[in-house]
Amino acid sequence: METAVKNLLKQERVAYILQRLEELYPETPVPLDHKDPYTLLVAVLLSAQCTDERVNQVTPSLWELADNPADMARVPVEEIQQVIRPCGLSPQKARAISKLSQILVNEYHGEVPENMAALETLPGVGHKTASVVMSQAFGQPAFPVDTHIHRLAQRWGLTSGKNVAQTEKDLKRLFPRDKWNKLHLQIIFYGREYCTARGCDGTVCDICTTCYPARKHPKKTKKA
């Protein structure tokens, strides 16, 4: 008699995901080119609704204009906007870059604060951007959730995924704190390479099929 194929239990899924992602991505270089917390902050801000590749093409020209808060604060917003236009949403992003640079100079001695709450008060800086800066610039434990992570967490049964805030809470509860910074990048890399929005529907890639061998139908993901 054939044994019924069983999906992995949640803790088994967590263990397998950690192991598989570590095998695939032992190294996790930060996808956005930067040289310090300020250039990372600006690059992450620019990456909203834009690819990392596009941001990396645009930022060298922006750093030629200014690569620190004091110099950027003196650049006219129109000039910033002209350079960052390929990233989309350039009027809002240019204003945010200019304003946050002024705030860093006036309130933080020209330094990016190593503080989540302070970062979130800066123009154009939401929770996800602040989380990326805390984890990638300062090495503080954080779990930034983007659309890739939100999608995969649902496909892998790690969250009910009503929104990114809930997904972040669920992932932080499931995975060890000392793995967060590396794991969020590993999931992003995997989502881009193997478990893409169109290329996998929860029944194709290695992790989806290992975690859910009995899954017969595509897993519908709720938009963040």
XYZ file of N, CA and C in Angstrom:
672
model
N 0.829 -1.186 0.000
C 0.000 0.000 0.000
C 0.877 1.254 0.000
N 0.534 2.220 -0.846
C 1.345 3.434 -0.964
C 1.189 4.321 0.249
N 2.330 4.862 0.711
C 2.265 5.808 1.829
C 1.892 7.183 1.282
N 0.973 7.844 1.955
C 0.556 9.188 1.502
C 1.712 10.162 1.663
N 1.887 10.995 0.654
C 2.930 12.025 0.719
C 2.483 13.104 1.702
N 3.368 13.446 2.635
C 2.985 14.436 3.641
C 3.825 15.704 3.493
N 3.159 16.824 3.678
C 3.888 18.095 3.720
C 4.673 18.177 5.017
N 5.786 18.931 4.980
C 6.596 19.085 6.186
C 5.855 19.929 7.217
N 6.111 19.623 8.485
C 5.583 20.457 9.566
C 6.345 21.788 9.579
N 5.771 22.788 10.242
C 6.365 24.133 10.173
C 7.832 24.142 10.621
N 8.139 23.501 11.747
C 9.530 23.510 12.235
C 10.464 22.765 11.277
N 9.941 21.741 10.613
C 10.737 21.030 9.606
C 10.990 21.941 8.400
N 9.983 22.722 8.028
C 10.153 23.663 6.921
C 11.208 24.706 7.267
N 11.125 25.247 8.467
C 12.093 26.258 8.918
C 13.512 25.699 8.852
N 13.699 24.478 9.366
C 15.034 23.856 9.373
C 15.545 23.633 7.952
N 14.665 23.146 7.071
C 15.083 22.873 5.691
C 15.422 24.173 4.955
N 14.595 25.198 5.144
C 14.834 26.488 4.477
C 16.183 27.068 4.894
N 16.469 27.044 6.183
C 17.767 27.546 6.674
C 18.921 26.777 6.034
N 18.790 25.445 6.019
C 19.871 24.597 5.487
C 20.061 24.822 3.984
N 18.949 24.838 3.242
C 19.036 24.954 1.776
C 19.571 26.313 1.356
N 19.103 27.376 2.005
C 19.561 28.719 1.638
C 21.038 28.911 1.976
N 21.485 28.273 3.055
C 22.904 28.365 3.423
C 23.762 27.635 2.395
N 23.249 26.524 1.869
C 23.976 25.787 0.820
C 24.076 26.628 -0.457
N 22.973 27.267 -0.818
C 22.933 28.039 -2.074
C 23.663 29.374 -1.963
N 23.527 30.024 -0.814
C 24.061 31.392 -0.666
C 24.875 31.524 0.623
N 26.054 30.867 0.668
C 26.887 30.996 1.875
C 27.386 32.422 2.070
N 27.535 33.146 0.966
C 27.937 34.558 1.040
C 26.744 35.425 0.630
N 26.565 36.543 1.328
C 25.417 37.412 1.011
C 25.873 38.859 0.853
N 26.474 39.180 -0.305
C 26.867 40.575 -0.537
C 25.633 41.475 -0.626
N 25.739 42.675 -0.090
C 24.629 43.622 -0.153
C 24.408 44.006 -1.619
N 23.185 43.866 -2.142
C 22.950 44.090 -3.581
C 23.134 45.543 -4.035
N 22.976 46.487 -3.110
C 23.101 47.904 -3.479
C 24.520 48.391 -3.210
N 25.175 48.930 -4.247
C 26.532 49.451 -4.085
C 26.504 50.671 -3.162
N 27.417 50.680 -2.191
C 27.499 51.812 -1.258
C 28.847 51.760 -0.572
N 29.210 52.858 0.099
C 30.512 52.863 0.795
C 30.387 53.196 2.278
N 29.197 53.625 2.694
C 28.987 53.976 4.099
C 27.481 54.022 4.374
N 27.079 54.229 5.646
C 25.642 54.233 5.956
C 24.845 55.266 5.161
N 25.431 56.432 4.889
C 24.688 57.462 4.157
C 24.409 57.036 2.711
N 25.428 56.552 2.012
C 25.206 56.145 0.616
C 24.279 54.933 0.536
N 24.312 54.054 1.559
C 23.357 52.934 1.578
C 21.938 53.460 1.794
N 21.772 54.377 2.731
C 20.455 54.953 3.003
C 19.840 55.550 1.734
N 20.615 56.325 1.008
C 20.113 56.959 -0.216
C 19.809 55.902 -1.275
N 20.686 54.902 -1.398
C 20.471 53.845 -2.396
C 19.195 53.051 -2.096
N 18.958 52.755 -0.820
C 17.746 52.006 -0.458
C 16.507 52.848 -0.743
N 16.587 54.127 -0.434
C 15.474 55.040 -0.736
C 15.172 55.036 -2.237
N 16.216 55.059 -3.048
C 16.042 55.060 -4.509
C 15.471 53.745 -5.026
N 15.674 52.655 -4.277
C 15.267 51.335 -4.769
C 13.763 51.088 -4.661
N 13.030 51.999 -4.026
C 11.571 51.838 -3.943
C 10.982 51.819 -5.356
N 10.249 50.741 -5.658
C 9.637 50.556 -6.987
C 10.668 50.678 -8.119
N 11.874 50.212 -7.851
C 12.956 50.252 -8.844
C 13.878 49.070 -8.565
N 14.545 48.547 -9.587
C 15.448 47.406 -9.382
C 16.784 47.866 -8.798
N 17.429 46.957 -8.075
C 18.757 47.259 -7.530
C 19.743 47.550 -8.653
N 19.609 46.817 -9.766
C 20.525 47.022 -10.896
C 20.436 48.458 -11.411
N 19.217 48.944 -11.544
C 19.027 50.318 -12.026
C 19.619 51.331 -11.036
N 19.382 51.104 -9.765
C 19.932 52.008 -8.737
C 21.456 52.038 -8.827
N 22.064 50.857 -8.980
C 23.531 50.789 -9.060
C 24.082 51.478 -10.307
N 23.251 51.572 -11.352
C 23.677 52.304 -12.558
C 23.616 53.823 -12.334
N 22.670 54.239 -11.488
C 22.408 55.673 -11.295
C 23.281 56.299 -10.197
N 23.546 55.553 -9.138
C 24.214 56.178 -7.977
C 25.621 56.721 -8.246
N 26.444 56.118 -9.129
C 27.762 56.734 -9.356
C 27.657 58.200 -9.797
N 26.680 58.502 -10.650
C 26.499 59.890 -11.088
C 26.014 60.772 -9.943
N 25.189 60.186 -9.067
C 24.701 60.956 -7.910
C 25.845 61.248 -6.953
N 26.732 60.258 -6.720
C 27.858 60.472 -5.794
C 28.839 61.496 -6.362
N 28.865 61.638 -7.694
C 29.711 62.695 -8.271
C 29.184 64.075 -7.898
N 27.857 64.170 -7.812
C 27.247 65.434 -7.345
C 27.567 65.656 -5.876
N 27.315 64.617 -5.078
C 27.549 64.687 -3.627
C 27.432 63.286 -3.048
N 28.336 62.936 -2.130
C 28.273 61.609 -1.524
C 28.246 61.673 -0.003
N 27.847 62.831 0.527
C 27.724 62.976 1.978
C 26.621 64.003 2.264
N 26.051 63.992 3.463
C 24.908 64.865 3.754
C 25.197 66.349 3.571
N 26.367 66.805 4.005
C 26.672 68.247 3.941
C 26.694 68.737 2.493
N 27.346 67.977 1.612
C 27.409 68.378 0.200
C 26.047 68.225 -0.481
N 25.343 67.122 -0.158
C 24.046 66.885 -0.800
C 23.039 67.964 -0.423
N 23.119 68.434 0.794
C 22.175 69.454 1.265
C 22.315 70.745 0.464
N 23.465 70.940 -0.165
C 23.700 72.169 -0.939
C 23.351 72.017 -2.419
N 23.069 70.786 -2.850
C 22.740 70.560 -4.273
C 21.255 70.901 -4.501
N 20.946 71.712 -5.505
C 19.538 72.000 -5.792
C 18.744 70.719 -6.059
N 17.517 70.688 -5.557
C 16.665 69.513 -5.712
C 16.517 69.123 -7.186
N 16.435 70.133 -8.062
C 16.262 69.868 -9.503
C 17.438 69.072 -10.069
N 18.632 69.365 -9.574
C 19.818 68.631 -10.061
C 19.790 67.179 -9.602
N 19.398 66.987 -8.344
C 19.274 65.609 -7.823
C 18.244 64.852 -8.662
N 17.111 65.500 -8.900
C 16.021 64.868 -9.649
C 16.462 64.461 -11.048
N 17.229 65.313 -11.693
C 17.698 65.038 -13.056
C 18.525 63.754 -13.093
N 19.390 63.592 -12.102
C 20.290 62.429 -12.070
C 19.526 61.135 -11.753
N 18.569 61.231 -10.829
C 17.897 60.004 -10.365
C 16.641 59.667 -11.165
N 16.348 60.441 -12.196
C 15.121 60.227 -12.980
C 14.899 58.771 -13.404
N 15.968 58.036 -13.857
C 15.737 56.653 -14.298
C 15.177 55.739 -13.201
N 15.300 56.139 -11.929
C 14.812 55.292 -10.832
C 13.306 55.423 -10.605
N 12.665 56.391 -11.280
C 11.234 56.579 -11.082
C 10.929 57.361 -9.812
N 9.735 57.935 -9.759
C 9.312 58.743 -8.606
C 10.345 59.803 -8.246
N 11.027 60.335 -9.272
C 12.177 61.208 -9.005
C 11.828 62.506 -8.263
N 10.664 63.143 -8.486
C 10.388 64.373 -7.717
C 10.345 64.119 -6.204
N 9.592 63.063 -5.803
C 9.488 62.754 -4.374
C 10.827 62.313 -3.798
N 11.524 61.444 -4.538
C 12.795 60.916 -4.033
C 13.843 62.019 -3.918
N 13.875 62.926 -4.893
C 14.854 64.032 -4.847
C 14.596 64.932 -3.649
N 13.323 65.244 -3.409
C 12.986 66.086 -2.252
C 13.377 65.397 -0.943
N 13.101 64.084 -0.887
C 13.427 63.330 0.331
C 14.936 63.290 0.573
N 15.714 63.051 -0.487
C 17.180 62.999 -0.345
C 17.721 64.349 0.127
N 17.206 65.415 -0.452
C 17.655 66.758 -0.074
C 17.304 67.049 1.382
N 16.050 66.777 1.746
C 15.572 67.113 3.086
C 16.247 66.263 4.152
N 16.369 64.965 3.903
C 16.993 64.111 4.928
C 18.470 64.469 5.106
N 19.115 64.905 4.020
C 20.519 65.327 4.122
C 20.629 66.554 5.022
N 19.709 67.496 4.860
C 19.699 68.691 5.715
C 19.474 68.320 7.177
N 18.536 67.391 7.410
C 18.247 66.965 8.787
C 19.466 66.286 9.410
N 20.152 65.430 8.633
C 21.341 64.753 9.162
C 22.414 65.767 9.567
N 22.561 66.813 8.761
C 23.550 67.861 9.070
C 23.125 68.639 10.312
N 21.862 69.038 10.356
C 21.397 69.929 11.435
C 21.165 69.220 12.764
N 20.753 67.946 12.691
C 20.346 67.269 13.936
C 21.247 66.107 14.348
N 22.039 65.586 13.413
C 22.827 64.389 13.733
C 24.309 64.551 13.378
N 24.795 65.791 13.344
C 26.220 66.059 13.056
C 26.680 65.419 11.746
N 25.759 65.317 10.779
C 26.120 64.770 9.473
C 26.247 63.260 9.424
N 25.821 62.591 10.504
C 25.910 61.124 10.556
C 24.529 60.508 10.465
N 24.445 59.308 9.885
C 23.190 58.555 9.871
C 22.998 57.939 11.256
N 21.861 58.188 11.915
C 21.674 57.648 13.271
C 21.551 56.129 13.270
N 22.202 55.499 14.224
C 22.126 54.036 14.374
C 20.949 53.721 15.295
N 19.778 54.124 14.854
C 18.599 54.050 15.707
C 17.362 53.935 14.820
N 16.626 52.870 15.011
C 15.473 52.571 14.150
C 14.442 53.700 14.180
N 14.081 54.139 15.363
C 13.039 55.170 15.495
C 13.478 56.470 14.832
N 14.745 56.844 15.033
C 15.256 58.081 14.428
C 15.265 57.969 12.899
N 15.687 56.832 12.393
C 15.707 56.629 10.933
C 14.311 56.769 10.336
N 13.324 56.216 11.015
C 11.958 56.220 10.488
C 11.339 57.617 10.459
N 11.956 58.575 11.159
C 11.427 59.953 11.114
C 11.964 60.721 9.905
N 12.971 60.177 9.232
C 13.570 60.889 8.099
C 12.648 60.836 6.875
N 12.611 61.894 6.079
C 11.758 61.917 4.874
C 12.108 60.771 3.924
N 11.076 60.095 3.418
C 11.284 59.027 2.447
C 11.773 57.721 3.037
N 11.917 57.670 4.357
C 12.453 56.467 5.007
C 11.338 55.777 5.788
N 10.871 54.656 5.259
C 9.855 53.870 5.954
C 10.509 52.784 6.786
N 9.681 51.919 7.334
C 10.176 50.870 8.226
C 11.138 49.921 7.507
N 10.789 49.553 6.266
C 11.652 48.611 5.536
C 13.017 49.218 5.253
N 13.041 50.477 4.779
C 14.311 51.152 4.497
C 15.158 51.255 5.757
N 14.514 51.650 6.864
C 15.233 51.756 8.141
C 15.794 50.394 8.556
N 15.021 49.331 8.342
C 15.472 47.975 8.699
C 16.692 47.560 7.880
N 16.670 47.892 6.590
C 17.814 47.555 5.723
C 19.068 48.270 6.215
N 18.945 49.541 6.538
C 20.107 50.316 7.006
C 20.608 49.765 8.340
N 19.687 49.456 9.246
C 20.104 48.909 10.547
C 20.850 47.587 10.383
N 20.349 46.729 9.478
C 20.974 45.407 9.331
C 22.241 45.454 8.492
N 22.194 46.180 7.364
C 23.304 46.106 6.406
C 24.391 47.153 6.656
N 24.028 48.282 7.240
C 25.046 49.308 7.519
C 25.616 49.154 8.923
N 24.746 48.779 9.877
C 25.177 48.762 11.282
C 25.247 47.368 11.897
N 24.807 46.340 11.144
C 24.889 44.977 11.671
C 23.941 44.687 12.813
N 22.912 45.530 12.986
C 21.926 45.298 14.040
C 20.875 44.301 13.533
N 20.405 43.395 14.394
C 19.416 42.410 13.935
C 18.135 43.091 13.451
N 17.757 42.827 12.205
C 16.519 43.356 11.637
C 16.093 42.390 10.544
N 14.821 42.428 10.182
C 14.329 41.514 9.146
C 13.489 42.314 8.149
N 14.150 43.078 7.263
C 13.398 43.850 6.283
C 12.603 42.916 5.371
N 11.326 43.210 5.187
C 10.478 42.369 4.336
C 10.091 43.136 3.079
N 10.570 42.652 1.928
C 10.172 43.251 0.650
C 9.171 42.315 -0.030
N 8.814 42.622 -1.270
C 7.785 41.819 -1.948
C 8.237 40.374 -2.166
N 9.547 40.164 -2.434
C 10.054 38.797 -2.613
C 9.843 37.991 -1.329
N 10.270 38.550 -0.199
C 10.183 37.840 1.075
C 8.722 37.600 1.451
N 7.882 38.602 1.238
C 6.457 38.474 1.552
C 5.839 37.317 0.752
N 6.184 37.255 -0.527
C 5.642 36.206 -1.412
C 6.132 34.819 -0.978
N 7.429 34.690 -0.742
C 7.996 33.385 -0.405
C 7.539 32.902 0.968
N 7.426 33.818 1.920
C 6.979 33.430 3.265
C 5.582 32.817 3.208
N 4.742 33.328 2.312
C 3.409 32.746 2.141
C 3.484 31.387 1.445
N 4.271 31.311 0.387
C 4.401 30.039 -0.346
C 4.953 28.936 0.546
N 5.829 29.317 1.485
C 6.468 28.332 2.360
C 5.695 28.110 3.654
N 4.515 28.733 3.755
C 3.659 28.500 4.924
C 4.225 29.041 6.220
N 4.978 30.136 6.131
C 5.589 30.723 7.324
C 4.758 31.868 7.898
N 3.767 32.309 7.155
C 2.936 33.428 7.586
C 1.595 33.369 6.874
N 0.588 33.972 7.488
C -0.702 34.114 6.794
C -0.616 35.286 5.823
N 0.406 36.140 5.999
C 0.773 37.119 4.992
C -0.248 38.174 4.632
N -0.981 38.689 5.619
C -1.948 39.742 5.284
C -1.249 41.042 4.884
N -0.084 41.294 5.468
C 0.706 42.487 5.115
C 2.150 42.249 5.525
N 3.046 43.143 5.074
C 4.475 42.931 5.344
C 4.792 43.034 6.837
N 4.037 43.848 7.567
C 4.280 43.986 9.009
C 4.032 42.654 9.718
N 2.934 41.988 9.341
C 2.621 40.689 9.934
C 3.658 39.643 9.523
N 4.039 39.679 8.248
C 5.047 38.732 7.755
C 6.360 38.901 8.525
N 6.768 40.153 8.741
C 8.005 40.414 9.486
C 7.924 39.839 10.901
N 6.811 40.062 11.583
C 6.643 39.528 12.954
C 6.729 38.010 12.965
N 6.043 37.380 12.009
C 6.025 35.917 11.954
C 7.426 35.347 11.692
N 8.162 35.965 10.768
C 9.514 35.475 10.440
C 10.467 35.671 11.610
N 10.335 36.793 12.302
C 11.193 37.040 13.468
C 10.934 36.020 14.575
N 9.672 35.578 14.660
C 9.327 34.592 15.689
C 9.878 33.208 15.329
N 9.932 32.906 14.028
C 10.313 31.557 13.582
C 11.820 31.341 13.499
N 12.567 32.383 13.128
C 13.995 32.197 12.857
C 14.855 32.836 13.956
N 16.006 32.213 14.258
C 16.886 32.766 15.292
C 17.337 34.189 14.945
N 17.388 35.039 15.962
C 17.735 36.450 15.792
C 19.074 36.631 15.078
N 20.052 35.748 15.390
C 21.385 35.915 14.800
C 21.424 35.518 13.318
N 20.317 34.996 12.785
C 20.258 34.629 11.361
C 19.548 35.696 10.522
N 18.835 36.626 11.149
C 17.949 37.542 10.419
C 18.643 38.290 9.284
N 19.772 38.931 9.603
C 20.408 39.815 8.617
C 20.836 39.065 7.352
N 21.400 37.887 7.556
C 21.842 37.097 6.407
C 20.648 36.464 5.701
N 19.696 35.968 6.502
C 18.557 35.239 5.948
C 17.686 36.111 5.055
N 17.497 37.370 5.421
C 16.614 38.203 4.588
C 17.219 38.388 3.189
N 18.556 38.468 3.111
C 19.210 38.564 1.796
C 19.145 37.222 1.056
N 19.339 36.117 1.792
C 19.270 34.796 1.152
C 17.893 34.555 0.528
N 16.836 34.958 1.247
C 15.476 34.767 0.715
C 15.267 35.632 -0.530
N 15.768 36.872 -0.488
C 15.656 37.756 -1.659
C 16.364 37.132 -2.865
N 17.602 36.648 -2.649
C 18.355 36.040 -3.755
C 17.591 34.834 -4.314
N 17.070 33.995 -3.410
C 16.343 32.796 -3.851
C 15.076 33.180 -4.612
N 14.386 34.201 -4.116
C 13.153 34.656 -4.765
C 13.400 35.197 -6.160
N 14.546 35.818 -6.358
C 14.876 36.349 -7.685
C 15.323 35.257 -8.641
N 15.971 34.221 -8.088
C 16.581 33.206 -8.957
C 15.679 31.994 -9.207
N 15.011 31.513 -8.159
C 14.281 30.240 -8.276
C 12.772 30.352 -8.058
N 12.359 31.218 -7.139
C 10.945 31.257 -6.759
C 10.368 32.617 -7.149
N 10.432 32.917 -8.443
C 10.007 34.224 -8.936
C 8.483 34.331 -8.933
N 8.002 35.552 -9.099
C 6.552 35.789 -9.068
C 5.839 34.954 -10.131
N 6.421 34.879 -11.327
C 5.773 34.151 -12.423
C 6.360 32.751 -12.652
N 7.612 32.565 -12.265
C 8.281 31.295 -12.572
C 7.932 30.159 -11.637
N 7.414 30.501 -10.457
C 7.014 29.469 -9.494
C 5.686 29.901 -8.881
N 4.799 28.949 -8.703
C 3.496 29.280 -8.099
C 3.297 28.511 -6.799
N 4.421 28.081 -6.213
C 4.345 27.275 -5.001
C 4.418 25.788 -5.275
N 4.543 25.409 -6.566
C 4.601 23.979 -6.918
C 5.780 23.647 -7.826
N 6.743 24.569 -7.965
C 7.804 24.387 -8.965
C 9.202 24.313 -8.352
N 9.581 25.306 -7.558
C 10.978 25.399 -7.098
C 11.288 24.346 -6.032
N 12.561 24.185 -5.762
C 13.053 23.151 -4.857
C 12.476 23.286 -3.442
N 12.495 24.498 -2.896
C 12.017 24.665 -1.519
C 10.506 24.453 -1.434
N 9.759 25.011 -2.385
C 8.298 24.819 -2.383
C 7.929 23.339 -2.466
N 8.585 22.594 -3.377
C 8.216 21.190 -3.577
C 8.703 20.295 -2.432
N 9.806 20.692 -1.781
C 10.289 19.911 -0.637
C 9.407 20.149 0.582
N 9.015 21.400 0.805
C 8.178 21.725 1.963
C 6.744 21.234 1.788
N 6.271 21.279 0.534
C 4.874 20.925 0.252
C 4.760 19.914 -0.894
N 5.284 18.693 -0.699
C 5.224 17.701 -1.772
C 3.786 17.297 -2.123
N 2.857 17.481 -1.187
C 1.470 17.078 -1.440
C 0.626 18.213 -2.029
N 1.220 19.379 -2.194
C 0.460 20.526 -2.715
C 0.081 20.265 -4.179
N -1.205 20.325 -4.459
C -1.680 20.021 -5.810
C -1.956 21.283 -6.634
N -2.286 22.365 -5.950
C -2.706 23.575 -6.660
C -1.757 24.733 -6.368
N -1.667 25.686 -7.289
C -0.828 26.862 -7.051
C -1.213 27.562 -5.756
N -0.221 28.081 -5.069
C -0.460 28.840 -3.837
C -0.697 30.294 -4.196
N -1.899 30.766 -3.953
C -2.193 32.180 -4.250
C -1.580 33.033 -3.154
N -0.827 34.047 -3.532
C -0.225 34.910 -2.517
C -0.996 36.219 -2.416
N -1.177 36.629 -1.151
C -1.865 37.908 -0.931
C -0.872 39.028 -1.108
N -1.276 40.048 -1.831
C -0.381 41.199 -2.061
C -0.124 41.930 -0.756
N 1.106 42.431 -0.635
C 1.443 43.176 0.580
C 0.712 44.485 0.606
